Amino acid sequence: MLTFTIRRLVLAIPTLIFISLVIFLLLQLAPGDPMAQVPLTVPPEVKQKMREALGLGQPVHIQYLKWLIQVFWIEPQVLFDYLFGTSFSEGKLRVISWQTRSPVMDIVIQRLPQTLTVVGLSYIVGILIAIPIGIYSAYRQYSVFDQAGTFITMVGFSIPPFFTGPLLIVIFSVGLGWFPSIYDTTHRVTDWESFTYQVRQMIMPVMVLALQTTAQISRFMRAAMLDNLNQDYVRTARAKGLSEAIVVMVHVLRNSMIPVVTVIALGVPGIFGGAIITEVVFKVNGIGAYLIDALFANDLPTVMTISFIFAILIVAFNLIADILYGVLDPRIRYD
């Protein structure tokens, strides 16, 4: 397993470099000009100097190499300096946002807690709801509960967050007035009243994201349980006189969780993608909303850096899924 992990980590480096090249070339081909928002009264020669200051006058390959060095060499030094109090990155040029003229990673780190709070909690809630539903649906196959669960999961698969988000706002914020429609990122929990407000403002964005997670994982859980309920070892366990609860919740569930855990690991990057729309709908001041703002402002360094972060998540959680599959299933041997 250790040899496999090291080999995959080494392979991840050229993979990420290739992904970054593809992202960079696609953004270069995309329409738009960062100088488009500059007032028309600004003289052309001033605009040209502004373009040169942003590095737009350099060849494409030079721009890419500079960004590559900044992300893979300078930004890790900044993190090392922050952790250990050194000064390796002092005076070195970092990835700078064209829109805010500040380091992109600093803004990402500032907004990361908001995204992790909403995304992390929604994923946990979705998993906690999905696994019991999948277990009971498989055990009571074709029952009313199973049919209702199938209908709800199909709805969860079919309806995107940009529809469920405004729908919940219309029903629960505008109509009933139960929850705030805008997520207040400046809110701080200091007492019981502020805690209840924090819970109320998190319910709708969390449930929008949890709906998709529940729909996906519950279907995988149901399919895995149905496959194992028909195996010979289940009939043997029942013939030995084991109770139905032990057969289902210990033997069947343990084997059924092997593919489901890998699905859970692979689904983490996807939930971050769904959070982009959810953050815009509920005004969550997170990474997703920052990415959308950068897209509208043609802020290419910001768009490329955040897109690359999502690519790192995909590669990392693919590796985690493979490792978990090997750990949980003794039949799998990577070395």
GROMACS .gro file of C-alpha atoms in nm:
model
  335
    1MET     CA    1   0.000   0.000   0.000
    2LEU     CA    2   0.283   0.242   0.081
    3THR     CA    3   0.451   0.177  -0.254
    4PHE     CA    4   0.120   0.234  -0.434
    5THR     CA    5   0.058   0.560  -0.247
    6ILE     CA    6   0.405   0.696  -0.323
    7ARG     CA    7   0.371   0.597  -0.688
    8ARG     CA    8   0.035   0.774  -0.715
    9LEU     CA    9   0.169   1.087  -0.545
   10VAL     CA   10   0.460   1.102  -0.788
   11LEU     CA   11   0.222   1.051  -1.081
   12ALA     CA   12  -0.004   1.327  -0.947
   13ILE     CA   13   0.263   1.593  -1.012
   14PRO     CA   14   0.270   1.569  -1.395
   15THR     CA   15  -0.106   1.516  -1.390
   16LEU     CA   16  -0.162   1.845  -1.206
   17ILE     CA   17   0.086   2.027  -1.432
   18PHE     CA   18  -0.102   1.904  -1.740
   19ILE     CA   19  -0.436   2.006  -1.586
   20SER     CA   20  -0.299   2.352  -1.506
   21LEU     CA   21  -0.179   2.389  -1.867
   22VAL     CA   22  -0.523   2.296  -2.000
   23ILE     CA   23  -0.694   2.543  -1.764
   24PHE     CA   24  -0.449   2.818  -1.861
   25LEU     CA   25  -0.497   2.764  -2.236
   26LEU     CA   26  -0.875   2.755  -2.204
   27LEU     CA   27  -0.874   3.082  -2.011
   28GLN     CA   28  -0.646   3.241  -2.270
   29LEU     CA   29  -0.891   3.142  -2.544
   30ALA     CA   30  -1.192   3.270  -2.350
   31PRO     CA   31  -1.338   3.605  -2.462
   32GLY     CA   32  -1.304   3.910  -2.243
   33ASP     CA   33  -1.048   4.172  -2.149
   34PRO     CA   34  -0.951   4.275  -1.793
   35MET     CA   35  -0.932   4.634  -1.924
   36ALA     CA   36  -1.297   4.626  -2.034
   37GLN     CA   37  -1.414   4.773  -1.703
   38VAL     CA   38  -1.172   5.064  -1.720
   39PRO     CA   39  -1.359   5.393  -1.790
   40LEU     CA   40  -1.356   5.512  -2.151
   41THR     CA   41  -1.203   5.843  -2.039
   42VAL     CA   42  -0.873   5.667  -1.961
   43PRO     CA   43  -0.625   5.735  -2.246
   44PRO     CA   44  -0.509   5.435  -2.456
   45GLU     CA   45  -0.146   5.479  -2.349
   46VAL     CA   46  -0.248   5.457  -1.982
   47LYS     CA   47  -0.445   5.139  -2.056
   48GLN     CA   48  -0.138   4.995  -2.226
   49LYS     CA   49   0.076   5.066  -1.920
   50MET     CA   50  -0.188   4.905  -1.701
   51ARG     CA   51  -0.184   4.596  -1.923
   52GLU     CA   52   0.195   4.576  -1.895
   53ALA     CA   53   0.173   4.613  -1.518
   54LEU     CA   54  -0.062   4.315  -1.507
   55GLY     CA   55   0.180   4.112  -1.719
   56LEU     CA   56  -0.054   4.096  -2.019
   57GLY     CA   57   0.213   4.218  -2.258
   58GLN     CA   58   0.431   3.911  -2.204
   59PRO     CA   59   0.419   3.599  -2.424
   60VAL     CA   60   0.169   3.332  -2.324
   61HIS     CA   61   0.432   3.074  -2.228
   62ILE     CA   62   0.610   3.326  -2.003
   63GLN     CA   63   0.284   3.406  -1.824
   64TYR     CA   64   0.219   3.035  -1.768
   65LEU     CA   65   0.569   2.963  -1.639
   66LYS     CA   66   0.550   3.258  -1.399
   67TRP     CA   67   0.216   3.135  -1.264
   68LEU     CA   68   0.355   2.780  -1.235
   69ILE     CA   69   0.655   2.898  -1.032
   70GLN     CA   70   0.434   3.111  -0.811
   71VAL     CA   71   0.191   2.828  -0.732
   72PHE     CA   72   0.437   2.538  -0.696
   73TRP     CA   73   0.733   2.721  -0.544
   74ILE     CA   74   0.651   3.061  -0.394
   75GLU     CA   75   0.310   2.986  -0.236
   76PRO     CA   76   0.445   2.678  -0.049
   77GLN     CA   77   0.724   2.902   0.084
   78VAL     CA   78   0.463   3.149   0.208
   79LEU     CA   79   0.286   2.865   0.392
   80PHE     CA   80   0.618   2.746   0.537
   81ASP     CA   81   0.700   3.100   0.655
   82TYR     CA   82   0.359   3.129   0.819
   83LEU     CA   83   0.396   2.799   1.003
   84PHE     CA   84   0.757   2.830   1.118
   85GLY     CA   85   0.822   3.205   1.122
   86THR     CA   86   1.087   3.201   0.849
   87SER     CA   87   1.127   3.450   0.563
   88PHE     CA   88   1.197   3.242   0.252
   89SER     CA   89   0.918   3.409   0.049
   90GLU     CA   90   1.001   3.767   0.149
   91GLY     CA   91   1.012   3.998  -0.153
   92LYS     CA   92   0.896   3.733  -0.400
   93LEU     CA   93   0.601   3.797  -0.633
   94ARG     CA   94   0.295   3.587  -0.549
   95VAL     CA   95  -0.019   3.517  -0.756
   96ILE     CA   96  -0.189   3.858  -0.753
   97SER     CA   97  -0.554   3.917  -0.829
   98TRP     CA   98  -0.612   4.166  -1.108
   99GLN     CA   99  -0.935   4.274  -0.943
  100THR     CA  100  -0.822   4.334  -0.583
  101ARG     CA  101  -0.443   4.366  -0.637
  102SER     CA  102  -0.387   4.135  -0.338
  103PRO     CA  103  -0.254   3.777  -0.319
  104VAL     CA  104  -0.519   3.530  -0.436
  105MET     CA  105  -0.430   3.265  -0.178
  106ASP     CA  106  -0.475   3.515   0.107
  107ILE     CA  107  -0.832   3.582  -0.006
  108VAL     CA  108  -0.895   3.210  -0.055
  109ILE     CA  109  -0.778   3.135   0.300
  110GLN     CA  110  -0.998   3.415   0.436
  111ARG     CA  111  -1.307   3.274   0.260
  112LEU     CA  112  -1.226   2.906   0.309
  113PRO     CA  113  -1.390   2.873   0.657
  114GLN     CA  114  -1.727   2.987   0.518
  115THR     CA  115  -1.714   2.735   0.235
  116LEU     CA  116  -1.595   2.452   0.457
  117THR     CA  117  -1.867   2.524   0.713
  118VAL     CA  118  -2.150   2.504   0.459
  119VAL     CA  119  -2.001   2.230   0.240
  120GLY     CA  120  -1.869   2.015   0.524
  121LEU     CA  121  -2.189   2.027   0.725
  122SER     CA  122  -2.406   1.960   0.419
  123TYR     CA  123  -2.196   1.656   0.327
  124ILE     CA  124  -2.214   1.514   0.680
  125VAL     CA  125  -2.590   1.572   0.695
  126GLY     CA  126  -2.636   1.415   0.351
  127ILE     CA  127  -2.437   1.104   0.449
  128LEU     CA  128  -2.619   1.063   0.782
  129ILE     CA  129  -2.954   1.079   0.603
  130ALA     CA  130  -2.857   0.873   0.297
  131ILE     CA  131  -2.711   0.564   0.465
  132PRO     CA  132  -3.017   0.475   0.681
  133ILE     CA  133  -3.248   0.542   0.386
  134GLY     CA  134  -3.041   0.316   0.160
  135ILE     CA  135  -3.029   0.038   0.420
  136TYR     CA  136  -3.401   0.039   0.493
  137SER     CA  137  -3.496   0.076   0.124
  138ALA     CA  138  -3.292  -0.232   0.036
  139TYR     CA  139  -3.426  -0.436   0.327
  140ARG     CA  140  -3.785  -0.337   0.242
  141GLN     CA  141  -3.746  -0.356  -0.133
  142TYR     CA  142  -4.048  -0.234  -0.335
  143SER     CA  143  -4.225  -0.118  -0.018
  144VAL     CA  144  -4.395   0.221   0.009
  145PHE     CA  145  -4.085   0.360   0.182
  146ASP     CA  146  -3.863   0.229  -0.098
  147GLN     CA  147  -4.087   0.375  -0.369
  148ALA     CA  148  -4.100   0.712  -0.191
  149GLY     CA  149  -3.723   0.710  -0.143
  150THR     CA  150  -3.671   0.634  -0.511
  151PHE     CA  151  -3.899   0.924  -0.609
  152ILE     CA  152  -3.723   1.169  -0.376
  153THR     CA  153  -3.378   1.066  -0.494
  154MET     CA  154  -3.480   1.107  -0.857
  155VAL     CA  155  -3.599   1.457  -0.771
  156GLY     CA  156  -3.269   1.526  -0.596
  157PHE     CA  157  -3.075   1.407  -0.901
  158SER     CA  158  -3.289   1.604  -1.147
  159ILE     CA  159  -3.326   1.944  -0.983
  160PRO     CA  160  -3.006   2.156  -0.977
  161PRO     CA  161  -2.909   2.386  -0.686
  162PHE     CA  162  -2.985   2.702  -0.884
  163PHE     CA  163  -3.351   2.594  -0.884
  164THR     CA  164  -3.388   2.446  -0.534
  165GLY     CA  165  -3.209   2.742  -0.376
  166PRO     CA  166  -3.447   3.016  -0.499
  167LEU     CA  167  -3.742   2.779  -0.443
  168LEU     CA  168  -3.653   2.741  -0.075
  169ILE     CA  169  -3.602   3.116  -0.044
  170VAL     CA  170  -3.948   3.185  -0.189
  171ILE     CA  171  -4.115   2.929   0.040
  172PHE     CA  172  -3.931   2.959   0.371
  173SER     CA  173  -3.797   3.317   0.360
  174VAL     CA  174  -4.048   3.518   0.158
  175GLY     CA  175  -4.359   3.311   0.225
  176LEU     CA  176  -4.318   3.176   0.578
  177GLY     CA  177  -4.039   3.402   0.707
  178TRP     CA  178  -3.873   3.117   0.896
  179PHE     CA  179  -3.515   3.154   0.770
  180PRO     CA  180  -3.304   3.448   0.642
  181SER     CA  181  -3.251   3.448   0.266
  182ILE     CA  182  -2.898   3.594   0.288
  183TYR     CA  183  -2.613   3.422   0.472
  184ASP     CA  184  -2.446   3.676   0.701
  185THR     CA  185  -2.077   3.587   0.696
  186THR     CA  186  -1.995   3.860   0.949
  187HIS     CA  187  -2.218   3.701   1.213
  188ARG     CA  188  -2.036   3.575   1.523
  189VAL     CA  189  -2.171   3.329   1.777
  190THR     CA  190  -2.141   3.474   2.127
  191ASP     CA  191  -2.455   3.353   2.307
  192TRP     CA  192  -2.754   3.124   2.263
  193GLU     CA  193  -2.950   3.375   2.055
  194SER     CA  194  -2.664   3.428   1.810
  195PHE     CA  195  -2.617   3.050   1.793
  196THR     CA  196  -2.981   2.992   1.698
  197TYR     CA  197  -2.954   3.260   1.429
  198GLN     CA  198  -2.643   3.090   1.290
  199VAL     CA  199  -2.830   2.759   1.274
  200ARG     CA  200  -3.130   2.922   1.105
  201GLN     CA  201  -2.921   3.090   0.835
  202MET     CA  202  -2.732   2.767   0.763
  203ILE     CA  203  -3.036   2.542   0.723
  204MET     CA  204  -3.132   2.632   0.365
  205PRO     CA  205  -2.785   2.634   0.197
  206VAL     CA  206  -2.692   2.315   0.382
  207MET     CA  207  -3.011   2.136   0.281
  208VAL     CA  208  -2.976   2.242  -0.085
  209LEU     CA  209  -2.635   2.075  -0.103
  210ALA     CA  210  -2.736   1.782   0.121
  211LEU     CA  211  -3.026   1.695  -0.112
  212GLN     CA  212  -2.789   1.600  -0.393
  213THR     CA  213  -2.557   1.411  -0.159
  214THR     CA  214  -2.847   1.216  -0.010
  215ALA     CA  215  -2.985   1.128  -0.353
  216GLN     CA  216  -2.654   0.992  -0.480
  217ILE     CA  217  -2.529   0.803  -0.174
  218SER     CA  218  -2.865   0.650  -0.080
  219ARG     CA  219  -2.893   0.493  -0.427
  220PHE     CA  220  -2.544   0.345  -0.401
  221MET     CA  221  -2.617   0.225  -0.048
  222ARG     CA  222  -2.939   0.057  -0.159
  223ALA     CA  223  -2.774  -0.113  -0.458
  224ALA     CA  224  -2.483  -0.241  -0.247
  225MET     CA  225  -2.717  -0.372   0.024
  226LEU     CA  226  -2.937  -0.552  -0.231
  227ASP     CA  227  -2.632  -0.715  -0.385
  228ASN     CA  228  -2.509  -0.845  -0.049
  229LEU     CA  229  -2.848  -0.952   0.087
  230ASN     CA  230  -2.863  -1.220  -0.183
  231GLN     CA  231  -2.520  -1.364  -0.110
  232ASP     CA  232  -2.460  -1.714   0.031
  233TYR     CA  233  -2.295  -1.590   0.350
  234VAL     CA  234  -2.619  -1.412   0.446
  235ARG     CA  235  -2.819  -1.735   0.417
  236THR     CA  236  -2.548  -1.914   0.617
  237ALA     CA  237  -2.561  -1.653   0.892
  238ARG     CA  238  -2.938  -1.683   0.913
  239ALA     CA  239  -2.915  -2.063   0.919
  240LYS     CA  240  -2.679  -2.039   1.219
  241GLY     CA  241  -2.955  -1.865   1.411
  242LEU     CA  242  -2.816  -1.512   1.411
  243SER     CA  243  -3.075  -1.243   1.463
  244GLU     CA  244  -3.190  -1.043   1.161
  245ALA     CA  245  -3.049  -0.723   1.310
  246ILE     CA  246  -2.699  -0.873   1.342
  247VAL     CA  247  -2.714  -1.021   0.992
  248VAL     CA  248  -2.816  -0.692   0.831
  249MET     CA  249  -2.639  -0.433   1.046
  250VAL     CA  250  -2.311  -0.622   1.097
  251HIS     CA  251  -2.243  -0.866   0.816
  252VAL     CA  252  -2.433  -0.711   0.523
  253LEU     CA  253  -2.369  -0.349   0.614
  254ARG     CA  254  -1.994  -0.403   0.660
  255ASN     CA  255  -1.950  -0.547   0.310
  256SER     CA  256  -2.190  -0.295   0.155
  257MET     CA  257  -1.993   0.001   0.290
  258ILE     CA  258  -1.685  -0.090   0.083
  259PRO     CA  259  -1.807   0.065  -0.246
  260VAL     CA  260  -2.010   0.333  -0.068
  261VAL     CA  261  -1.707   0.473   0.116
  262THR     CA  262  -1.525   0.518  -0.214
  263VAL     CA  263  -1.829   0.696  -0.356
  264ILE     CA  264  -1.832   0.926  -0.053
  265ALA     CA  265  -1.463   1.009  -0.104
  266LEU     CA  266  -1.509   1.073  -0.476
  267GLY     CA  267  -1.811   1.294  -0.410
  268VAL     CA  268  -1.623   1.556  -0.206
  269PRO     CA  269  -1.492   1.756  -0.508
  270GLY     CA  270  -1.839   1.744  -0.662
  271ILE     CA  271  -2.001   1.899  -0.357
  272PHE     CA  272  -1.753   2.187  -0.380
  273GLY     CA  273  -1.869   2.240  -0.738
  274GLY     CA  274  -2.231   2.253  -0.626
  275ALA     CA  275  -2.135   2.500  -0.356
  276ILE     CA  276  -2.038   2.755  -0.622
  277ILE     CA  277  -2.402   2.805  -0.724
  278THR     CA  278  -2.531   2.772  -0.367
  279GLU     CA  279  -2.295   3.041  -0.239
  280VAL     CA  280  -2.413   3.281  -0.508
  281VAL     CA  281  -2.782   3.212  -0.439
  282PHE     CA  282  -2.754   3.257  -0.061
  283LYS     CA  283  -2.480   3.525  -0.072
  284VAL     CA  284  -2.230   3.309   0.117
  285ASN     CA  285  -1.897   3.491   0.107
  286GLY     CA  286  -1.699   3.178   0.019
  287ILE     CA  287  -1.463   3.051  -0.248
  288GLY     CA  288  -1.743   2.975  -0.494
  289ALA     CA  289  -1.878   3.330  -0.484
  290TYR     CA  290  -1.522   3.459  -0.519
  291LEU     CA  291  -1.475   3.249  -0.833
  292ILE     CA  292  -1.794   3.384  -0.990
  293ASP     CA  293  -1.690   3.744  -0.914
  294ALA     CA  294  -1.350   3.679  -1.070
  295LEU     CA  295  -1.512   3.535  -1.383
  296PHE     CA  296  -1.726   3.845  -1.432
  297ALA     CA  297  -1.421   4.068  -1.378
  298ASN     CA  298  -1.199   3.865  -1.619
  299ASP     CA  299  -0.959   3.812  -1.328
  300LEU     CA  300  -0.761   3.529  -1.489
  301PRO     CA  301  -0.507   3.466  -1.208
  302THR     CA  302  -0.789   3.421  -0.957
  303VAL     CA  303  -0.998   3.200  -1.186
  304MET     CA  304  -0.700   2.983  -1.274
  305THR     CA  305  -0.583   2.945  -0.914
  306ILE     CA  306  -0.925   2.849  -0.777
  307SER     CA  307  -0.989   2.612  -1.068
  308PHE     CA  308  -0.652   2.452  -0.999
  309ILE     CA  309  -0.745   2.411  -0.632
  310PHE     CA  310  -1.057   2.219  -0.741
  311ALA     CA  311  -0.836   2.004  -0.967
  312ILE     CA  312  -0.610   1.926  -0.669
  313LEU     CA  313  -0.917   1.819  -0.470
  314ILE     CA  314  -1.026   1.582  -0.748
  315VAL     CA  315  -0.682   1.419  -0.778
  316ALA     CA  316  -0.637   1.397  -0.399
  317PHE     CA  317  -0.976   1.242  -0.327
  318ASN     CA  318  -0.937   0.996  -0.614
  319LEU     CA  319  -0.622   0.877  -0.441
  320ILE     CA  320  -0.799   0.866  -0.104
  321ALA     CA  321  -1.083   0.661  -0.257
  322ASP     CA  322  -0.838   0.407  -0.402
  323ILE     CA  323  -0.655   0.377  -0.070
  324LEU     CA  324  -0.979   0.334   0.126
  325TYR     CA  325  -1.099   0.068  -0.116
  326GLY     CA  326  -0.779  -0.127  -0.059
  327VAL     CA  327  -0.800  -0.088   0.318
  328LEU     CA  328  -1.165  -0.193   0.345
  329ASP     CA  329  -1.158  -0.480   0.096
  330PRO     CA  330  -0.898  -0.746   0.188
  331ARG     CA  331  -0.924  -0.890  -0.163
  332ILE     CA  332  -0.765  -0.579  -0.309
  333ARG     CA  333  -0.385  -0.573  -0.314
  334TYR     CA  334  -0.206  -0.282  -0.479
  335ASP     CA  335   0.153  -0.389  -0.406
   0.00000   0.00000   0.00000
